[in-house]
Coordinates of C-alpha atoms and ligand atoms in Angstrom, one line a residue:
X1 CA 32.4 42.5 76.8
X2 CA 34.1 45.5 78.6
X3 CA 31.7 48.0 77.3
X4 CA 29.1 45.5 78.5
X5 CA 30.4 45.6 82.1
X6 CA 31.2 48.8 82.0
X7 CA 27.1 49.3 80.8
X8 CA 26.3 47.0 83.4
X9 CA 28.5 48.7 86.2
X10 CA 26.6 52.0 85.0
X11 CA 23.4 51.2 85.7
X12 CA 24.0 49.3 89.1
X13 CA 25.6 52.8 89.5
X14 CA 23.4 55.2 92.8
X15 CA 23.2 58.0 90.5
X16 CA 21.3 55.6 87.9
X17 CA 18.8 54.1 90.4
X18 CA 18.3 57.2 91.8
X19 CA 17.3 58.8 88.4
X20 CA 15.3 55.7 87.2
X21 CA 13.5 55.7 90.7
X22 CA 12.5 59.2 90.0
X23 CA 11.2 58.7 86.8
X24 CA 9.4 56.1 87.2
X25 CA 7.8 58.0 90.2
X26 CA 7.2 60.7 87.9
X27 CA 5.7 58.3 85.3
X28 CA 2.9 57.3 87.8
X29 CA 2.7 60.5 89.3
X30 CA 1.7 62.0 85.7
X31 CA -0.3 59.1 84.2
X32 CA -2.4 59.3 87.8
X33 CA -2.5 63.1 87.4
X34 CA -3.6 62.4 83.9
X35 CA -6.6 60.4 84.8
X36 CA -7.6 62.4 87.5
X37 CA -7.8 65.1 85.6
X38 CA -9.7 63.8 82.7
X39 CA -12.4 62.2 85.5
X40 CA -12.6 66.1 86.7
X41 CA -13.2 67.3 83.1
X42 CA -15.5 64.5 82.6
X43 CA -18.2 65.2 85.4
X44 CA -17.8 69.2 84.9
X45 CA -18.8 68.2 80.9
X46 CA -21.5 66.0 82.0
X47 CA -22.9 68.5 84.6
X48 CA -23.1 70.8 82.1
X49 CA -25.1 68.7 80.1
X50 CA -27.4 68.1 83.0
X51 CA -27.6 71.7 83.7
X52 CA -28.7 72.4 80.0
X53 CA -31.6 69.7 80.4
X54 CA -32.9 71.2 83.3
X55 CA -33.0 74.6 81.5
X56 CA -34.8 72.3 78.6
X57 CA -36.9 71.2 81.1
X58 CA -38.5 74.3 82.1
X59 CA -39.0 74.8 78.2
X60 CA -40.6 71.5 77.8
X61 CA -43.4 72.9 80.4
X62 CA -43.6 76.1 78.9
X63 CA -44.6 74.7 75.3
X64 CA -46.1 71.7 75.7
X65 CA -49.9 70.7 76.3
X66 CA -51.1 67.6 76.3
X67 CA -54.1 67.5 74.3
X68 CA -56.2 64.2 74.2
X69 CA -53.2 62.3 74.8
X70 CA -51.2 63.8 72.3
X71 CA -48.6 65.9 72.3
X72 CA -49.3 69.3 71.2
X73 CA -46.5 72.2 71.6
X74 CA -47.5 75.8 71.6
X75 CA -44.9 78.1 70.2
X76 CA -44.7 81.0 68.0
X77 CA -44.2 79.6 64.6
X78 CA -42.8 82.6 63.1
X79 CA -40.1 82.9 65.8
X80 CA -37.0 81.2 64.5
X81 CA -35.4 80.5 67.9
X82 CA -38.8 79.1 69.7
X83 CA -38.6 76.8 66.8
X84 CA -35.5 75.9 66.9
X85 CA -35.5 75.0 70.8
X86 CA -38.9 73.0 70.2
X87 CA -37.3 71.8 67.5
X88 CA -34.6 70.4 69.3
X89 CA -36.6 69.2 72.0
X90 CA -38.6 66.9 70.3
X91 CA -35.7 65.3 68.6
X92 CA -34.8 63.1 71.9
X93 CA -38.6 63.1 73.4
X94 CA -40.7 60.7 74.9
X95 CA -44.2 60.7 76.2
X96 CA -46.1 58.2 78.8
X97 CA -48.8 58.1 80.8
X98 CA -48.9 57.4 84.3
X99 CA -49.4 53.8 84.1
X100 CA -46.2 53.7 81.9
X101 CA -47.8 52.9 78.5
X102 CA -45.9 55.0 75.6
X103 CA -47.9 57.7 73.8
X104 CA -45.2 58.9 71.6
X105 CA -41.7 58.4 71.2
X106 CA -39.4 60.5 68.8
X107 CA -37.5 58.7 66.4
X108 CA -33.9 58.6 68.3
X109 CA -35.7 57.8 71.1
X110 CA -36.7 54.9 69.2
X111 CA -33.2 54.0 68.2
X112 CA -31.6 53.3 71.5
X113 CA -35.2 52.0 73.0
X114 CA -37.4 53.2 75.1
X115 CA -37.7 53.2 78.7
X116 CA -39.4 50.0 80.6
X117 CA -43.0 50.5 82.2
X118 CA -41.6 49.5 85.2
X119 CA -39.0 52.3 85.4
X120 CA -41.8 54.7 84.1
X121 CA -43.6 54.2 87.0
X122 CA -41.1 54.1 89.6
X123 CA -39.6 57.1 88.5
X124 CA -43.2 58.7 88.6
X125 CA -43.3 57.7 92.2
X126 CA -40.2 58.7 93.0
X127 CA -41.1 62.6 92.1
X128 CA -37.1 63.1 91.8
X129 CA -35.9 63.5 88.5
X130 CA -35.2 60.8 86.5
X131 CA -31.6 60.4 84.7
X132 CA -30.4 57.9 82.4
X133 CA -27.6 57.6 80.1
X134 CA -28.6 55.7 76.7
X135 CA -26.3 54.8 73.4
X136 CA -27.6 55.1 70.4
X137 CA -26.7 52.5 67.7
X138 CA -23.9 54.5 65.6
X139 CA -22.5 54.3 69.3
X140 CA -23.3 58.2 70.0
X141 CA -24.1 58.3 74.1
X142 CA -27.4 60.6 75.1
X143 CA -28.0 61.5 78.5
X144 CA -31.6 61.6 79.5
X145 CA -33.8 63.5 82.1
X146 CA -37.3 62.3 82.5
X147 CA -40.0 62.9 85.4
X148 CA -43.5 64.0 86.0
X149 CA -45.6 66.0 83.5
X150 CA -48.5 67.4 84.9
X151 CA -51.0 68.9 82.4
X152 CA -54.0 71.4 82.8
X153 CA -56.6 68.9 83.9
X154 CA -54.2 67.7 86.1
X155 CA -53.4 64.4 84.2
X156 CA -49.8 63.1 85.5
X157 CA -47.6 61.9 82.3
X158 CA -44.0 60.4 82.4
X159 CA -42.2 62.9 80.1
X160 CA -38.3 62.2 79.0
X161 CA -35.9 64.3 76.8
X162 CA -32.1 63.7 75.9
X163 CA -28.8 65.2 74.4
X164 CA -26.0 64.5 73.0
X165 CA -22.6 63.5 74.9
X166 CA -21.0 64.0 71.6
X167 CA -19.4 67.3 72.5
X168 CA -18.3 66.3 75.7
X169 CA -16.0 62.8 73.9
X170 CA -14.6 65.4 71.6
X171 CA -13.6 67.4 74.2
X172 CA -12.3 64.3 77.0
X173 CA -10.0 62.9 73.4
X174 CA -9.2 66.2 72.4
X175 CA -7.5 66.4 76.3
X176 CA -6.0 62.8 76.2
X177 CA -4.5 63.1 73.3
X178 CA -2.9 66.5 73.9
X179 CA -1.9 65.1 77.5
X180 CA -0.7 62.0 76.8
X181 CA 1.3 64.0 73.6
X182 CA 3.0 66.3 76.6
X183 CA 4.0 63.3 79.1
X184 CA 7.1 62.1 77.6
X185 CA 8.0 65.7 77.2
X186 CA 7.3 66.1 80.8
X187 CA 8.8 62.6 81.6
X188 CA 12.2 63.3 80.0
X189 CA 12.6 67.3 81.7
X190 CA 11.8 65.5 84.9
X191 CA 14.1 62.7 84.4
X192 CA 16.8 65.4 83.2
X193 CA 16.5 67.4 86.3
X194 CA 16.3 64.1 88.7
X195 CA 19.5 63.1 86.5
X196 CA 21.1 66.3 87.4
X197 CA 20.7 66.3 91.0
X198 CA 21.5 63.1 91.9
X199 CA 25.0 64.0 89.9
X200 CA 25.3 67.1 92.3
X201 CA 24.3 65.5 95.4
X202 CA 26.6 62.3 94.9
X203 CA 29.7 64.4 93.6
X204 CA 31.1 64.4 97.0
X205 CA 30.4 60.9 97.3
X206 CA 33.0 60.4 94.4
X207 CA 34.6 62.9 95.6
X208 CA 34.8 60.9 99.0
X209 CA 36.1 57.5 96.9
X210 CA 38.6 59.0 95.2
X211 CA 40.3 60.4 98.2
X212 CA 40.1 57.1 100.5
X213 CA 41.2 55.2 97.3
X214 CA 44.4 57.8 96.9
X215 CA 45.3 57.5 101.1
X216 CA 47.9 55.5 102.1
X217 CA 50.0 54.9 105.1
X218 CA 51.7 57.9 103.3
X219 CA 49.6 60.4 102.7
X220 CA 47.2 60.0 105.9
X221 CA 47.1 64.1 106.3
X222 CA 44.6 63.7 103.2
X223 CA 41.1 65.4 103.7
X224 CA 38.2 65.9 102.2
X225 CA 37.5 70.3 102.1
X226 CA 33.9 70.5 103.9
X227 CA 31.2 72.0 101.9
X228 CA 29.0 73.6 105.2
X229 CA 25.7 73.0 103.9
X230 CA 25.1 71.3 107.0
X231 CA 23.6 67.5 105.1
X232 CA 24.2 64.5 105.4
X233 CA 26.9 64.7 102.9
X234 CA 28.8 66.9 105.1
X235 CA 28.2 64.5 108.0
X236 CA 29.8 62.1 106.0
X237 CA 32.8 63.9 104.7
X238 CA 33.3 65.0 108.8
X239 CA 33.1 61.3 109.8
X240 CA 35.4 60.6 107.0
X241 CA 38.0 63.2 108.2
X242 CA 37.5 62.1 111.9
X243 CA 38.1 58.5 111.1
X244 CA 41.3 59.8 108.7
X245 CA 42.2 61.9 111.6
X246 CA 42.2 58.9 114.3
X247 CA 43.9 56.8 111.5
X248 CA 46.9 59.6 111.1
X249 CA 47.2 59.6 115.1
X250 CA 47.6 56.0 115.4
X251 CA 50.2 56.3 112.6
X252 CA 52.1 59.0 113.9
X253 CA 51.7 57.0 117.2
X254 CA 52.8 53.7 116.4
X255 CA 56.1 55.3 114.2
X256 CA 57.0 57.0 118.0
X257 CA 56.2 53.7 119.3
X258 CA 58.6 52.3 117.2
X259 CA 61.2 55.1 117.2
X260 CA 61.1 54.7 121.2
X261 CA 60.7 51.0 121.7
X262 CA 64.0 50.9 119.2
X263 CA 66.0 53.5 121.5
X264 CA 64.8 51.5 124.5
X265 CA 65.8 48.4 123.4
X266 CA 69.0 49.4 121.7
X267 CA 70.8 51.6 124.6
X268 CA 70.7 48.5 126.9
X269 CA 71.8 46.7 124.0
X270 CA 74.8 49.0 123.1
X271 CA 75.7 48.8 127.2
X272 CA 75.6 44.6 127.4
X273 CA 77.3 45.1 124.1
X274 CA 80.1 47.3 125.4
X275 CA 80.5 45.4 128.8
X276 CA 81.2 42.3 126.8
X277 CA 83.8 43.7 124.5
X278 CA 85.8 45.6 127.6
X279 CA 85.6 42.0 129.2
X280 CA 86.9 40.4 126.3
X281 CA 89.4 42.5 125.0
X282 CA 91.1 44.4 128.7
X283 CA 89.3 42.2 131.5
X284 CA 92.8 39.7 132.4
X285 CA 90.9 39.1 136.3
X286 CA 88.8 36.5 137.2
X287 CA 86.7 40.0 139.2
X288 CA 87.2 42.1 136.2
X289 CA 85.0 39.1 133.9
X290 CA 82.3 39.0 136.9
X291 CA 81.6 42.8 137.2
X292 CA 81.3 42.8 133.5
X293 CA 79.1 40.1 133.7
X294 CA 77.1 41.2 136.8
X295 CA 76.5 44.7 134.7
X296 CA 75.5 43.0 131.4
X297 CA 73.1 40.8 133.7
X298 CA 71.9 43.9 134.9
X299 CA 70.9 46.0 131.4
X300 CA 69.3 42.5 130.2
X301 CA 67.2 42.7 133.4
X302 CA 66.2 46.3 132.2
X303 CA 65.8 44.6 128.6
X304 CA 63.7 41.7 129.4
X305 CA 61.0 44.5 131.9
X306 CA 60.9 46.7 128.7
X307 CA 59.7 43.5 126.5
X308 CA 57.6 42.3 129.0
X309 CA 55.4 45.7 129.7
X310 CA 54.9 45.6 126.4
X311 CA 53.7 42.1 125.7
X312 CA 51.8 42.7 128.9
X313 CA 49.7 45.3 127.8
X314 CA 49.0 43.8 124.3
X315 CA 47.9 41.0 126.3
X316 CA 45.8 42.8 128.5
X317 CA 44.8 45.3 125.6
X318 CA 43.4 42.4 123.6
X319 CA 41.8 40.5 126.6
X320 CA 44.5 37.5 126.9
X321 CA 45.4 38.5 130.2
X322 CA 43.0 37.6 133.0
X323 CA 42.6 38.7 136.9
X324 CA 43.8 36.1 139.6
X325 CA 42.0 37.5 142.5
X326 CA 42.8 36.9 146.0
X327 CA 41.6 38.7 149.3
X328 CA 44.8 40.8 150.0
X329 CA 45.7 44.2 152.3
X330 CA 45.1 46.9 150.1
X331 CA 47.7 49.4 152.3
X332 CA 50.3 46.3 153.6
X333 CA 50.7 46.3 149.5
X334 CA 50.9 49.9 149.2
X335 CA 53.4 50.4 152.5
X336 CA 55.4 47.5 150.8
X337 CA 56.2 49.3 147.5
X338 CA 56.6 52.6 149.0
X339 CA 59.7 51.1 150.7
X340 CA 60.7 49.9 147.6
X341 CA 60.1 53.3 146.0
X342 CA 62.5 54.9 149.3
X343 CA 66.0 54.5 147.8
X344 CA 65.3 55.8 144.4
X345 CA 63.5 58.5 146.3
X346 CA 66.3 59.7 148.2
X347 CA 68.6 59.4 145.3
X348 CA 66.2 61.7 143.8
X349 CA 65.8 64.2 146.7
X350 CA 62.7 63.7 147.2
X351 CA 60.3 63.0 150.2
X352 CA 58.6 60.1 149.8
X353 CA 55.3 59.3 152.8
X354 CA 52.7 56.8 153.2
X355 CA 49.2 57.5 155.6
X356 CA 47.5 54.5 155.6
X357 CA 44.5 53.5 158.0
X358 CA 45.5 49.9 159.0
X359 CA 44.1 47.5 156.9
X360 CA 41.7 47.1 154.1
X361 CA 41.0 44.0 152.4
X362 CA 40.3 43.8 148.8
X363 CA 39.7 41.0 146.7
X364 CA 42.2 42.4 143.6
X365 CA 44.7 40.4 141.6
X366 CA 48.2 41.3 143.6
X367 CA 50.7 41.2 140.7
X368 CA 48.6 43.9 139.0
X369 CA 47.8 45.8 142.1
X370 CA 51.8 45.7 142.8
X371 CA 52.0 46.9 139.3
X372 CA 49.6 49.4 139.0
X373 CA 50.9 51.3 142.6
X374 CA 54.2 51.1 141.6
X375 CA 53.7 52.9 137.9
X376 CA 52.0 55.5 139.7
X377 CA 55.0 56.0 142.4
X378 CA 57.8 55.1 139.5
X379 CA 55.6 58.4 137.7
X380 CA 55.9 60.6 140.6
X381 CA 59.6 60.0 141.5
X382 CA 60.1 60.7 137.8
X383 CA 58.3 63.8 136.9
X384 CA 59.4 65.3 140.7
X385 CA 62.1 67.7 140.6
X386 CA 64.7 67.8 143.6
X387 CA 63.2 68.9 147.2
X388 CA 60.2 67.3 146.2
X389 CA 57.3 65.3 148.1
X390 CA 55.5 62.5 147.2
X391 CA 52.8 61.0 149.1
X392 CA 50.7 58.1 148.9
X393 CA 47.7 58.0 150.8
X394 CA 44.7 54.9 151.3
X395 CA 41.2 55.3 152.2
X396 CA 38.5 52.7 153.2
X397 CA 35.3 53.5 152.5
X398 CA 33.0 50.8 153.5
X399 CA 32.4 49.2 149.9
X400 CA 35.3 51.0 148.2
X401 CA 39.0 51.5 148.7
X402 CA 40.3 54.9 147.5
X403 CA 44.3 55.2 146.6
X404 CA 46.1 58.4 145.8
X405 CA 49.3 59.5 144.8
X406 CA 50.1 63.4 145.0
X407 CA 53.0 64.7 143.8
X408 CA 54.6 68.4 143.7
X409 CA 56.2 67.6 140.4
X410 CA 56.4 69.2 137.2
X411 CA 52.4 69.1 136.6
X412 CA 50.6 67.8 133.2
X413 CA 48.6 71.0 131.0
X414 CA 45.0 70.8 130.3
X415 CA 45.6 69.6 126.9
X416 CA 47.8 66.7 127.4
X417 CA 45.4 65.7 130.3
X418 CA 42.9 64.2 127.9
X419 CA 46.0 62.1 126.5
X420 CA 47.8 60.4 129.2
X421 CA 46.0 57.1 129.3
X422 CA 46.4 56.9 125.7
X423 CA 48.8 54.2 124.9
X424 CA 52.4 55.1 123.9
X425 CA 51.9 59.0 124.5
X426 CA 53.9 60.8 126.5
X427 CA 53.8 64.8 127.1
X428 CA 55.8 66.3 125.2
X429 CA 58.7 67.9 126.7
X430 CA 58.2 67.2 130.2
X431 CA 58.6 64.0 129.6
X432 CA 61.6 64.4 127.3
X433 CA 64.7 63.8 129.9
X434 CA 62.6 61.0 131.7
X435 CA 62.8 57.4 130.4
X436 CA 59.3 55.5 129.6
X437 CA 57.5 54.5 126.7
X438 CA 54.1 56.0 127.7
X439 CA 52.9 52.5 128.9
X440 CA 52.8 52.7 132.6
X441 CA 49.6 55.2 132.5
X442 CA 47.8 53.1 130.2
X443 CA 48.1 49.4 132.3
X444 CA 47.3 51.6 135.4
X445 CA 44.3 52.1 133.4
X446 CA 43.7 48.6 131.8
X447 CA 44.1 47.3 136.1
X448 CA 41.8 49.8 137.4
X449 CA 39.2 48.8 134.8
X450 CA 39.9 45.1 135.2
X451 CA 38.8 45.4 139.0
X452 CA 36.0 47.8 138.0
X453 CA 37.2 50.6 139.4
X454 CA 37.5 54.1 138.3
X455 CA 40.9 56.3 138.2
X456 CA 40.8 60.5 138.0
X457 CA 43.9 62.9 137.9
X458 CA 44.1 65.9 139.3
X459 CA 46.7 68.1 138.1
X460 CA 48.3 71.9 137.9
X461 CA 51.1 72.4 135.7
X462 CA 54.4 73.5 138.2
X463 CA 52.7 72.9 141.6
X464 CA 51.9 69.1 140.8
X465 CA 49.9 66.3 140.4
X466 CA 47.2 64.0 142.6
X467 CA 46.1 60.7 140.8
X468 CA 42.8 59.3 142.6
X469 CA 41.9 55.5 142.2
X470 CA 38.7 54.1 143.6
X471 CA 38.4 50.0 143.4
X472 CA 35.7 48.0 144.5
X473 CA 36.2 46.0 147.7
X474 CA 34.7 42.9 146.6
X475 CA 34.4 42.5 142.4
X476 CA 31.0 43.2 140.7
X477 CA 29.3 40.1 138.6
X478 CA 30.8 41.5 135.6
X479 CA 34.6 42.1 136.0
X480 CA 34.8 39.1 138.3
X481 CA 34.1 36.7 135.4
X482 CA 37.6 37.6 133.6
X483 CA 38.5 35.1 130.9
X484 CA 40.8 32.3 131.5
X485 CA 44.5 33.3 131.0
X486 CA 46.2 32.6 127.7
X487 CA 49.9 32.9 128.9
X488 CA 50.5 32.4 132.4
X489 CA 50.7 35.3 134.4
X490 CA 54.0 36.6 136.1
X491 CA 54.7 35.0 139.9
X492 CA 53.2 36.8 142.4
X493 CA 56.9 38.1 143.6
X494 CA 58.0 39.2 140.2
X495 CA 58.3 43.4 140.4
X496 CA 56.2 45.1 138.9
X497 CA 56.7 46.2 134.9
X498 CA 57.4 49.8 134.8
X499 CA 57.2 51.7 131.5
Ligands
LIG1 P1 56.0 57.3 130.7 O1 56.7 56.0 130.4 O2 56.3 58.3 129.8 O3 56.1 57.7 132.1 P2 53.2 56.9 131.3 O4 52.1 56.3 130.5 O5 53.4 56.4 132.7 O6 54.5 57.0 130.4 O7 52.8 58.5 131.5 C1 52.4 59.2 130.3 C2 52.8 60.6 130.4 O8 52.1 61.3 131.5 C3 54.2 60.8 130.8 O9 55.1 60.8 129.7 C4 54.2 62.1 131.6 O10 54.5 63.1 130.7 C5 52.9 62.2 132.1 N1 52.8 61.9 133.6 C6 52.5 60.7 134.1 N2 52.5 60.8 135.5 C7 52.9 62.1 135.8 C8 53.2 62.8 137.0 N3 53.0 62.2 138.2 N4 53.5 64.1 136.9 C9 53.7 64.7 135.7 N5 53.5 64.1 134.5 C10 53.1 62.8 134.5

C-alpha cells in the first residue's frame, strides 16, 4: 500500500509530468517526422521512375515503326544493350489507334488490364502525357506513361509503356523498418535527457521546500543562497527570501513590541504597586492614604492610555474603527492642544508657537483630529532638546487644509525615515531616553488616511524636523463611506492617546 502511494505520489510528482509531457511530445514529434520523411522519399522514388519512362519514351520513338498496324521495332539485333532496352520495353507495352481500339497489348499489360477506349482517347486529345499507376495481380504496382504516337505517314496511335514500383517498396520498408527500429532508441535518449533537466531545473524547487518546511518562528534568518542565472527560479528563491525577510521583521518586531509594551505596562504597575504598600504599611493620616491614592490613580491613568492606544490602532488597523465626521475649526482644534502642549513645553524648555489664519472648517472626525495633532506636538516636545522651538503652523487652501509641525529637535536619518510610520518602530537610539511604543506615528498615519489626506516629513538629523499634513476640506466619496463602528468610539472630550 505505502509503496503504492508512494508510486502514486511519484508520478503526480512535476518532475514526472514534465518528463512524460516531453516524451510524449517527442513520440509525435518523431512518428510525424517519420512519415514525413517516408512521403519525401516516396515522390523522389516515384519521380525517378517517371524520369526513367520519359527517357524510355524517347527510345520507344526511336525503335518503333508502325507498320500496317503492327508493331514493328527497328534495332540492331546484334547489339546486346539495344536489345535488352527493346527488350524491356515491350514487356509493359500497349498499342492503340486513335479511335482507342487495342492493336497489341504485351502480356503484363494484359494482367492488370488494359486501358478503357474512353481514356485512350481523351488522353490523345489531351496531348499531355498520360500517367497511370496499375497493380498487377501478384500485387506488384506498375506506373504507366502513355500518349500520342505519331508514325511516318502521319497515323496518330495511343502508345503506353510501364515499370515496376518494386524497387521503390523495397526501398520505402527498407526505411520504415530501420526508422521505426531507431525511435524507441531515440524516444528513450530524449526522455533521458528531458528526465535530466527537469531534475536540474526543479532542484531549487526542492531545494525551496525543504527550507520553508525547516523555518520556524526560530530559525526565520533561513535563506535560500541565489543561483544568478537570472530565471524564474531565481525570481522565485528572491520572492521567497523577501517574503522570509518581511516575516523575520515582523518577528523581530512584534518580540520588541512585546518586550516594550511589558516595560510599559509593568513600570506603572511597579509605581501603583509601591504607592499602595507605602500606604499600607507607613501611611497612619487620613492625607498620607489620599496622596497615595491620588498617585496610584494617576499611573493607572497612564496605564489605561497605554492599553487604549493600542487597542485603538488594532482597531483602526483592522478597520473596526470608523470616522464620526463633523464640520469643526481645523486651527480653534489646533490652538486648543497647543495650549495643552504649553506646560509640558516649558517644563521642557522649549518654545512652543502657533500661526494660524482664523478659521478653517473641515468636515474630520474631532477625537482623531485631537489625536493625531497632539502625537505630532507630544513627538516634537519629546525629541526637542532644551532651548528648543516648536511650531505649529495651519494653512487653508481653498479645497485643502495643510498642518505642520516643525521642530529643531534631534532630527530622524535618511534610513530610519522610510520606517517611522511602521508600527511599533522606533529609531534607534534617539528614541532610547524618550518613552513611546512607536504607535503615535503610525495612528497619525492611519487618521490622515482615514480623511484621505496625505502626510510627508521633512527632516535633517541635528537641525530638526517639519511633518506636513494635507486633508481634504470636505471628504471624497470613498473615505466618507467609513464602516459602521464596532466599539464605540472615545467621547469627544477624552485626550487624545499618545504613544
Ligand atoms: P514613539 O512612541 O517612539 O514616539 P512614534 O510612532 O510617535 O513612536 O515615532 C516613531 C519614531 O519616530 C520615534 O521613536 C522617533 O525616533 C521618531 N520621531 C517621531 N517624531 C519625531 C520628531 N519630531 N523628531 C525626531 N524623531 C521623531
Amino acid at each position: 500500500m505505502c509503496t503504492l502511494l508512494r508510486k502514486l505520489g511519484f508520478v503526480r510528482g512535476l518532475r514526472f509530468r514534465l518528463t512524460l509531457t516531453n516524451s510524449v511530445f517527442l513520440i509525435g514529434l518523431l512518428v510525424a517526422m517519420g512519415f514525413f520523411f517516408r512521403g519525401i522519399l516516396s515522390r523522389i522514388l516515384d519521380n525517378q521512375v517517371r524520369d526513367v519512362l520519359n527517357e524510355e519514351w524517347g527510345a520507344v520513338k526511336g525503335y518503333l515503326v508502325i507498320h500496317k498496324r503492327k508493331p514493328d521495332w527497328r534495332y540492331d539485333r546484334e547489339d546486346e544493350e539495344e536489345a535488352f532496352i527493346v527488350q524491356r520495353l515491350q514487356r509493359v507495352f500497349l498499342l492503340a489507334d486513335a479511335k482507342g481500339s487495342i492493336i497489341t497489348s504485351s502480356q503484363l499489360y494484359d494482367d492488370f488490364g488494359v486501358i478503357s477506349r474512353e481514356e485512350i482517347v481523351k488522353a490523345l486529345a489531351s496531348r499531355e502525357p498520360f500517367w497511370l499507376l496499375r497493380t498487377a495481380s501478384d500485387g506488384e504496382q506498375f506506373q504507366i506513361r502513355g500518349g500520342a504516337f505519331v508514325d511516318d505517314n502521319d497515323q496518330t496511335y495511343f502508345v503506353a509503356i510501364g515499370r515496376t514500383l518494386g524497387y521503390n517498396a523495397t526501398t520505402l520498408n527498407q526505411f520504415t523498418k530501420d526508422y521505426f527500429l531507431l525511435l524507441p532508441l531515440l524516444i528513450l535518449s530524449g526522455s533521458l535527457l528531458g528526465w535530466f533537466v527537469a531534475v536540474r531545473a526543479l532542484r531549487p524547487v526542492n531545494e525551496l521546500a525543504q527550507t520553508a518546511e525547516r523555518i520556524t518562528g526560530a530559525n526565520l534568518n533561513l535563506r535560500i543562497p541565489p543561483r544568478h542565472s537570472g530565471d524564474e527560479l531565481d525570481n522565485l528563491i528572491s520572492t521567497f527570501n523577501k517574503m522570509v525577510e518581511r516575516l523575520e521583521n515582523s518577528f523581530i518586531m512584534t518580540r520588541q513590541f512585546n518586550t516594550d509594551v511589558s516595560h510599559e505596562l509593568r513600570t506603572p504597575l511597579t509605581a501603583i504597586r509601591g504607592q499602595l504598600e507605602v500606604a499600607l504599611f507607613t501611611a497612619t493620616r487620613a492625607e498620607q492614604y489620599r496622596e497615595a491614592m491620588i498617585n496610584a490613580l494617576e499611573d493607572v491613568d497612564r496605564l489605561s492610555q497605554t492599553v487604549k492606544a493600542m487597542l485603538l490602532l488594532s482597531q483602526a488597523e483592522s478597520g473596526q474603527l470608523a470616522l464620526q465626521r463633523s464640520s469643526l475649526d481645523f486651527s480653534a482644534v489646533v490652538e486648543d492642544i497647543v495650549d495643552q502642549f504649553q506646560i509640558p513645553a516649558e517644563a521642557a524648555e522649549l518654545h512652543l508657537s502657533c500661526d494660524l489664519p482664523g478659521p478653517a472648517r473641515i468636515e474630520a472626525d474631532r477625537v482623531q483630529i485631537e489625536r493625531m495633532i497632539s502625537n505630532l506636538l507630544s513627538n516634537a516636545v519629546k525629541y526637542t532638546p532644551k532651548g528648543g522651538s516648536v511650531t505649529a503652523r495651519v494653512r487653508a487652501n481653498g479645497s485643502t487644509v495643510v498642518f505642520e509641525v516643525e521642530d529643531t529637535g534631534v532630527g530622524i536619518s535618511p534610513s530610519h525615515l522610510p520606517h517611522i510610520f511602521d508600527r511599533l518602530y522606533r529609531v534607534p537610539g534617539a528614541s532610547k531616553e524618550v518613552q513611546g511604543l512607536g504607535l503615535g506615528l503610525s495612528f497619525v498615519a492611519w487618521i490622515v488616511k482615514a480623511h484621505g489626506g496625505s502626510i510627508d516629513v521633512d527632516s535633517h538629523p541635528g537641525a530638526g524636523t517639519r511633518f506636513t499634513i494635507t486633508l481634504p476640506v470636505t471628504p471624497s466619496p470613498a473615505t466618507a463611506a467609513a464602516p459602521p463602528l464596532l466599539e464605540p468610539a472615545p467621547a469627544p472630550s477624552a485626550p487624545a492617546a499618545q504613544s
